[in-house]
Coordinates of C-alpha atoms in Angstrom, one line a residue:
X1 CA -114.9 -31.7 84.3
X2 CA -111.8 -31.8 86.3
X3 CA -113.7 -30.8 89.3
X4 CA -116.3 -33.7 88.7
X5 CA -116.6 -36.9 91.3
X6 CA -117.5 -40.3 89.3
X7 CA -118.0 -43.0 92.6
X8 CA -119.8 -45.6 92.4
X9 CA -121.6 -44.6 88.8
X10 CA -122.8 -41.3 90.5
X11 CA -121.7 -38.1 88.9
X12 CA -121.4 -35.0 90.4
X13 CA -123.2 -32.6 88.4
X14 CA -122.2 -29.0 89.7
X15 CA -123.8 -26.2 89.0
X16 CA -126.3 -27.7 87.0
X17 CA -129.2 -25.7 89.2
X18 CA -127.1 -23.1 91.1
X19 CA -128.1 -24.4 95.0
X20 CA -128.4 -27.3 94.4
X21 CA -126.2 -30.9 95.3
X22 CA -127.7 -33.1 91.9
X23 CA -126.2 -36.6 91.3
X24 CA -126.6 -38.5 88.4
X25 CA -126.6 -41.8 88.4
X26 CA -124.6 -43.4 85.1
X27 CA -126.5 -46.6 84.2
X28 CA -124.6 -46.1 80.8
X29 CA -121.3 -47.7 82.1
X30 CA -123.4 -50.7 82.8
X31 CA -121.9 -54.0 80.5
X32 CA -124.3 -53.3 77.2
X33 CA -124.6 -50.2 78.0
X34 CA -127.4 -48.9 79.7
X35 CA -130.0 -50.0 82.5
X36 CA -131.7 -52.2 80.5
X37 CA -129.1 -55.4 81.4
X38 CA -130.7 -55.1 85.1
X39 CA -134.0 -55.9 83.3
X40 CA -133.2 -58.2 80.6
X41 CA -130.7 -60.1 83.1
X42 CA -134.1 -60.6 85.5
X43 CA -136.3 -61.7 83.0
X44 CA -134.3 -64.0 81.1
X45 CA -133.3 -65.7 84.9
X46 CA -136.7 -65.9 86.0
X47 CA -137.5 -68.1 82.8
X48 CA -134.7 -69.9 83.3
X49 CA -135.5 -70.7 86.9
X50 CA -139.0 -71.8 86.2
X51 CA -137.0 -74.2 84.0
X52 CA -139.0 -72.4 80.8
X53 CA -135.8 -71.6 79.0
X54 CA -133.6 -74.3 77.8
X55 CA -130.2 -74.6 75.5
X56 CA -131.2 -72.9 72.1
X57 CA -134.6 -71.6 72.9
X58 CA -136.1 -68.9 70.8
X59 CA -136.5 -65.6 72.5
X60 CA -138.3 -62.6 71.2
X61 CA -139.4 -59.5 72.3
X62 CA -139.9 -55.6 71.7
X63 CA -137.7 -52.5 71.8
X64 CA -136.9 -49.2 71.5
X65 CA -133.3 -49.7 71.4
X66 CA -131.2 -50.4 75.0
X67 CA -133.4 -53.1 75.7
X68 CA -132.4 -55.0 72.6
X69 CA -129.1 -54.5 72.7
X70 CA -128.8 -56.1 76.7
X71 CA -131.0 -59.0 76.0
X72 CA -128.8 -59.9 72.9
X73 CA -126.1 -59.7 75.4
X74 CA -127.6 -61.6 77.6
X75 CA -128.8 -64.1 75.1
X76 CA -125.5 -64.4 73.0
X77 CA -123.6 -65.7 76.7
X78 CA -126.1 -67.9 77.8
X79 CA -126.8 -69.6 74.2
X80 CA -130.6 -68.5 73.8
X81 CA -131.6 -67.6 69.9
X82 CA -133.3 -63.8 70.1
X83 CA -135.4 -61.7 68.0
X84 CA -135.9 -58.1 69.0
X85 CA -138.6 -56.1 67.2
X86 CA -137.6 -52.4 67.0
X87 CA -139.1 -49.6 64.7
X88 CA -137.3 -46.4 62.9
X89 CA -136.7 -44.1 66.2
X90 CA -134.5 -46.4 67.4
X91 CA -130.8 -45.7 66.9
X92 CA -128.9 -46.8 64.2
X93 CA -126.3 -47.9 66.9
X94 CA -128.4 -50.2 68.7
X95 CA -129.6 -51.2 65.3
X96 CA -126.3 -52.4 64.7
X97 CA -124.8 -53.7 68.5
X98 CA -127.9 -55.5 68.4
X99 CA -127.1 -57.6 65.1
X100 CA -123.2 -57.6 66.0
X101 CA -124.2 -59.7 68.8
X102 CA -126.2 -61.8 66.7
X103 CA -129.8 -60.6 67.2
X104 CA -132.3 -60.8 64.5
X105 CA -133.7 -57.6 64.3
X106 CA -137.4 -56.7 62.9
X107 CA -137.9 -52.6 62.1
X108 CA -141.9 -52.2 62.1
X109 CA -142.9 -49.3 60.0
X110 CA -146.2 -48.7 60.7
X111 CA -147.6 -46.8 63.0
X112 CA -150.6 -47.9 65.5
X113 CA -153.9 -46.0 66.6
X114 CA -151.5 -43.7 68.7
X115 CA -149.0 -42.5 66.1
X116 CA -146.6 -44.4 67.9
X117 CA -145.2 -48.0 67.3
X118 CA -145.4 -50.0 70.3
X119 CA -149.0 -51.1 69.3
X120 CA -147.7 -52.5 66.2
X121 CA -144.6 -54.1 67.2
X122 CA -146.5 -56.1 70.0
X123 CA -149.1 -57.2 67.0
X124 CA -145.8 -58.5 64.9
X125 CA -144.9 -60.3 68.3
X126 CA -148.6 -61.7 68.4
X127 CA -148.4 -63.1 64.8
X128 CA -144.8 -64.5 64.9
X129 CA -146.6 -66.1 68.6
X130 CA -149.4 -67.7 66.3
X131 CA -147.1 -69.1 63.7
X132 CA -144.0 -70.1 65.8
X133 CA -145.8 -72.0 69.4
X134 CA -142.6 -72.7 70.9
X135 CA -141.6 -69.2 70.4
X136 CA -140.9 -67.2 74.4
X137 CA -141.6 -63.3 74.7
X138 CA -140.2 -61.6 77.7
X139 CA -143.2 -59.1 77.6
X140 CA -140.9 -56.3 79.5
X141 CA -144.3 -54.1 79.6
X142 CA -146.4 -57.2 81.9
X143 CA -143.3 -58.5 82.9
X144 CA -142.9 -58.2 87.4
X145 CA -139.4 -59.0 86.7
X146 CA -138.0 -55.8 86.1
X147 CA -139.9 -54.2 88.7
X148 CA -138.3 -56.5 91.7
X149 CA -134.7 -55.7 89.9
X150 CA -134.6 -52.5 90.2
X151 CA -136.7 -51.9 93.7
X152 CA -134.3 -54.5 94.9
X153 CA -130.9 -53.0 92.9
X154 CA -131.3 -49.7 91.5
X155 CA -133.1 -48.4 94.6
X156 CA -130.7 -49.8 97.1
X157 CA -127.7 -48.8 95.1
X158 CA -128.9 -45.1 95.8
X159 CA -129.7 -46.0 99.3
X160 CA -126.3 -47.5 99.7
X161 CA -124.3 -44.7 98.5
X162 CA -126.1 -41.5 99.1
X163 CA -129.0 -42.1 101.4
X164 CA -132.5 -41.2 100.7
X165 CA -132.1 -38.3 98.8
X166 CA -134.8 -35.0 98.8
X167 CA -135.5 -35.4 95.7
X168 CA -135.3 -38.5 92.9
X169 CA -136.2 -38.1 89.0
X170 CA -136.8 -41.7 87.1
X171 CA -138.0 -41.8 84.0
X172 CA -140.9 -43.5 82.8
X173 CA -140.6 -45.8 79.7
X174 CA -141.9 -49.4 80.6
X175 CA -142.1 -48.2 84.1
X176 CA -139.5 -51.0 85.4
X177 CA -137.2 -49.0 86.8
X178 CA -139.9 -46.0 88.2
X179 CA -142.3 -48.7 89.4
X180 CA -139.5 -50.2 91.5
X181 CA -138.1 -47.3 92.6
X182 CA -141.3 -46.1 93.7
X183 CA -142.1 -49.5 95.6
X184 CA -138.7 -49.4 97.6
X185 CA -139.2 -45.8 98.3
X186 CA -142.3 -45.8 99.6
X187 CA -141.1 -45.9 103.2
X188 CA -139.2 -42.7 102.5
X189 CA -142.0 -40.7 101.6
X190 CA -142.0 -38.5 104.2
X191 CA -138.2 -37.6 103.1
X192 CA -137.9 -38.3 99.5
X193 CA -139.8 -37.0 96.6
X194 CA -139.8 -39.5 93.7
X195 CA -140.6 -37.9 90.3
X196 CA -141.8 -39.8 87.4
X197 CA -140.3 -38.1 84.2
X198 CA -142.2 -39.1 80.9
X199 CA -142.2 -37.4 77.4
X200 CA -144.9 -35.2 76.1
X201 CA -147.0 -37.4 73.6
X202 CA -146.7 -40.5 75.9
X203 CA -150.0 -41.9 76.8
X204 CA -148.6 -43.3 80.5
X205 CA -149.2 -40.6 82.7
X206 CA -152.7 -39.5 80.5
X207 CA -151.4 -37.0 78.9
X208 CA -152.7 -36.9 74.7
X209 CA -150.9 -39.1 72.2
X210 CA -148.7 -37.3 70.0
X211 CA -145.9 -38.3 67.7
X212 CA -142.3 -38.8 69.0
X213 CA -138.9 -38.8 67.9
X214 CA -136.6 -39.5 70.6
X215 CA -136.3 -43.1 71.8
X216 CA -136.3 -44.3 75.3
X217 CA -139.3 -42.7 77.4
X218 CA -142.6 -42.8 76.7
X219 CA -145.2 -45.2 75.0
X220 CA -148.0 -45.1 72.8
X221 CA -150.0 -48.0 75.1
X222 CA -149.7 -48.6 78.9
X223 CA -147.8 -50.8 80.3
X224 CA -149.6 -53.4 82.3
X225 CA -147.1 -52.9 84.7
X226 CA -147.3 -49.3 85.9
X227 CA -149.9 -48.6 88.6
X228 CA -151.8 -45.3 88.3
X229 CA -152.3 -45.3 92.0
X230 CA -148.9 -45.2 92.7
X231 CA -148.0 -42.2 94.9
X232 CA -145.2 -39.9 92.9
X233 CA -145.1 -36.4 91.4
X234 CA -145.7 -36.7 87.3
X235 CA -144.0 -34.6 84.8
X236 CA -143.7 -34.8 81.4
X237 CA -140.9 -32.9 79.2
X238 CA -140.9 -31.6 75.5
X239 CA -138.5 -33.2 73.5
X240 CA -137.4 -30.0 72.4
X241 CA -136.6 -29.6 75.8
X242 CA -134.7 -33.0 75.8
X243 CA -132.3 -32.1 73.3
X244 CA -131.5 -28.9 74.4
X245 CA -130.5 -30.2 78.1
X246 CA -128.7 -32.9 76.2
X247 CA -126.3 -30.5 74.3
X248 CA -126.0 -27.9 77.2
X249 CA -124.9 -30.6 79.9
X250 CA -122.3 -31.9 77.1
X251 CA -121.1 -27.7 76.2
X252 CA -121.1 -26.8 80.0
X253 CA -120.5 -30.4 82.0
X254 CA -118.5 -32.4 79.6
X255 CA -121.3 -35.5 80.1
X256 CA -122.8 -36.8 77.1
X257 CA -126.1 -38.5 78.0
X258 CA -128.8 -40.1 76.3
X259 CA -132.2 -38.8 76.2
X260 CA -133.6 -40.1 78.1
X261 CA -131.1 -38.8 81.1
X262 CA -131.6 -35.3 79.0
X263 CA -135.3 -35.7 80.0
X264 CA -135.1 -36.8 83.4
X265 CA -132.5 -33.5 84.0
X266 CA -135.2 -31.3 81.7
X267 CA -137.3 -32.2 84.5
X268 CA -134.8 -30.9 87.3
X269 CA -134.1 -27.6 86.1
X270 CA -138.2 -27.3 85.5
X271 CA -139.1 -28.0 89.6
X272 CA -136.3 -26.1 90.7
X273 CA -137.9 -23.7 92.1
X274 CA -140.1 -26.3 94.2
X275 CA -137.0 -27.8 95.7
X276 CA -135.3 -26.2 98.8
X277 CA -131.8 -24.8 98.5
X278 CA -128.8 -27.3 99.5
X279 CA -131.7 -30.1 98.7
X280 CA -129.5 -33.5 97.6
X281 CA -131.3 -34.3 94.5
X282 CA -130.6 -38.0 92.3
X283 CA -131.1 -38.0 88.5
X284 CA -131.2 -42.0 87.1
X285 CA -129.1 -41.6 83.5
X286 CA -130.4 -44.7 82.0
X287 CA -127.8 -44.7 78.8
X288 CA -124.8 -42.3 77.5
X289 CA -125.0 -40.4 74.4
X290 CA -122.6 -41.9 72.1
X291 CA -125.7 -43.9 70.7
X292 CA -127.1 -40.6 69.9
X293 CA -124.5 -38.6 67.9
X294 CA -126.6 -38.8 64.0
X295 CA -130.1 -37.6 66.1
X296 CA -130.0 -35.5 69.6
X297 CA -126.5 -34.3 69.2
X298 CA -126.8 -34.0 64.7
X299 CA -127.5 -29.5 64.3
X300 CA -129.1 -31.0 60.9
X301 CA -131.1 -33.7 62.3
X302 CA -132.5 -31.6 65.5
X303 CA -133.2 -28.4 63.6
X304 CA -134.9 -30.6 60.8
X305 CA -137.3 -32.1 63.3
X306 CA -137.6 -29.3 66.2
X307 CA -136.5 -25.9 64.5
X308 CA -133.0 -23.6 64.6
X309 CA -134.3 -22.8 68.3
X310 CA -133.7 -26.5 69.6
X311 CA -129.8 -26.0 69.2
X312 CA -129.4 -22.9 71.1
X313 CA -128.6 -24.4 74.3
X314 CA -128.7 -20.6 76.1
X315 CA -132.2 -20.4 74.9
X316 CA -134.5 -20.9 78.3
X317 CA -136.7 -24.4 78.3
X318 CA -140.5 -24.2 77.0
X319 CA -141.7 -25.9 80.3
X320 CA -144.1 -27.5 77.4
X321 CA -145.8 -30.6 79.0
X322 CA -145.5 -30.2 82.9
X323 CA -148.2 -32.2 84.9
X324 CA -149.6 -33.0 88.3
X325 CA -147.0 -31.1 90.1
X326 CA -148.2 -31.5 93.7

């Protein structure tokens, strides 16, 4: 830790794959505390722009967790009334940020056709839609907004500092962030391969539905903003695999990260030995792990859900869930 360079929200991770110069980029020590304020910040200005939102108008949308807790940030300063519709996997942290910043939060409990929950949060949206007309929903997973944030932000905040790197992981949960990324990049695909990082039982990339524990990447429905033609390597990661790169890189680094960052650096250490020696690579952290401490970073809670093998962070990762590699 002593050895370790924060500039600019990039973090020197050393060591992490022996050979190799990897950067992560903390989005956690954005104000609300992950990514998501880039996205809800461009969603809720575009509305206001088009002269949609007004003083006191009724917001709502769905989340997974960091989501929610930015666009009640960003609601709370600019006077908008909010309802974010969240289910169990969610942490109890956001749960709570969310309402301290005086959200109305929904938890849907039922699962939809995909053993996930996305499908049913959007049909609680749908029905509060019906019965409330002058109700507004973002729709993050149709929504261009986020997209043109972070290929205009996120993307040239790398370019700015590092350069085009060889290598760049994103994860993939509505695809903002990746889709952007991927757009701005594209004129650096002869120098820098962009990696989509999704989690096994996520239906984005194709891969089968499965259940999932872990908030942050992955969905049980595709968003209607990722293109499948889009040209970037796919990968997706056990979350077994999550959680044990989450508790090595806070034993060995010092770092504690989210999972979805635990993910996206799963998916490092898995193509290492497809990237070239001395290869600069950039790892987007989209939240820190404080919001995780009772689930990713709990022994009970991981080896209830995963097995006594998921907290031995010496043990080598399963690999489980690794796609269209070339």
């Amino acid at each position: 830790m002593g050895d370790a360079v924060v500039k600019d929200m990039f973090y020197e991770l050393r060591d992490f794959v022996p050979g190799l110069d990897v950067l992560v980029k903390l989005e956690g020590l954005n104000p609300a505390g992950s990514i998501k304020v880039k996205s809800a910040a461009a969603m809720i200005r575009r509305l206001a722009e088009q002269g949609v939102l007004r003083p006191g108008s009724h917001i709502v949308e769905s989340t997974s967790g960091n989501l929610g807790v930015a666009l009640a940030a960003v609601a709370a300063a600019e006077g908008y009334q909010v309802t974010l519709v969240t289910d169990p996997n969610a942490s109890s942290h956001n749960v709570r940020a969310m309402r301290a910043l005086g959200a109305e939060v929904v938890v849907v409990t039922r699962r939809d056709a995909n053993d996930g929950f996305l499908g049913s949060r959007i049909d609680y949206i749908l029905g509060m839609l019906a019965a409330e007309p002058d109700l507004l929903w973002l729709n993050q997973y149709a929504n261009r907004a986020p997209v043109v944030a972070h290929r205009d932000g996120t993307a040239e905040e790398i370019l700015a500092e590092v350069g085009p790197p060889d290598w760049l992981f994103v994860g993939a949960g509505t695809t903002g962030t990746l889709m952007g990324v991927v757009e701005r990049f594209a004129q650096f695909r002869n120098r820098t391969t962009v990696v989509g990082v999704d989690a096994v039982g996520s239906v984005t990339f194709g891969g089968a539905p499965a259940r999932r524990r872990v908030p942050g990447l992955g969905t049980s429905r595709v968003p209607e903003i990722f293109d499948p033609t889009a040209e970037f390597t796919r990968v997706q990661v056990s979350e077994s695999d999550t959680i044990r790169t989450c508790r090595r890189v806070a034993r060995e680094h010092g770092l504690l990260l989210g999972g979805s960052s635990g993910t996206v650096l799963a998916a490092v250490h898995l193509l290492r030995d497809r990237i070239a020696p001395g290869a600069r690579v950039v790892a987007i952290s989209p939240d820190m792990g404080d919001h995780y401490l009772d689930t990713i970073y709990d022994d009970e809670w991981v080896t209830g859900y995963f097995g006594p093998e998921a907290v031995d962070i010496g043990q080598p990762l399963s690999g489980k869930g690794v796609l269209n590699l070339v």
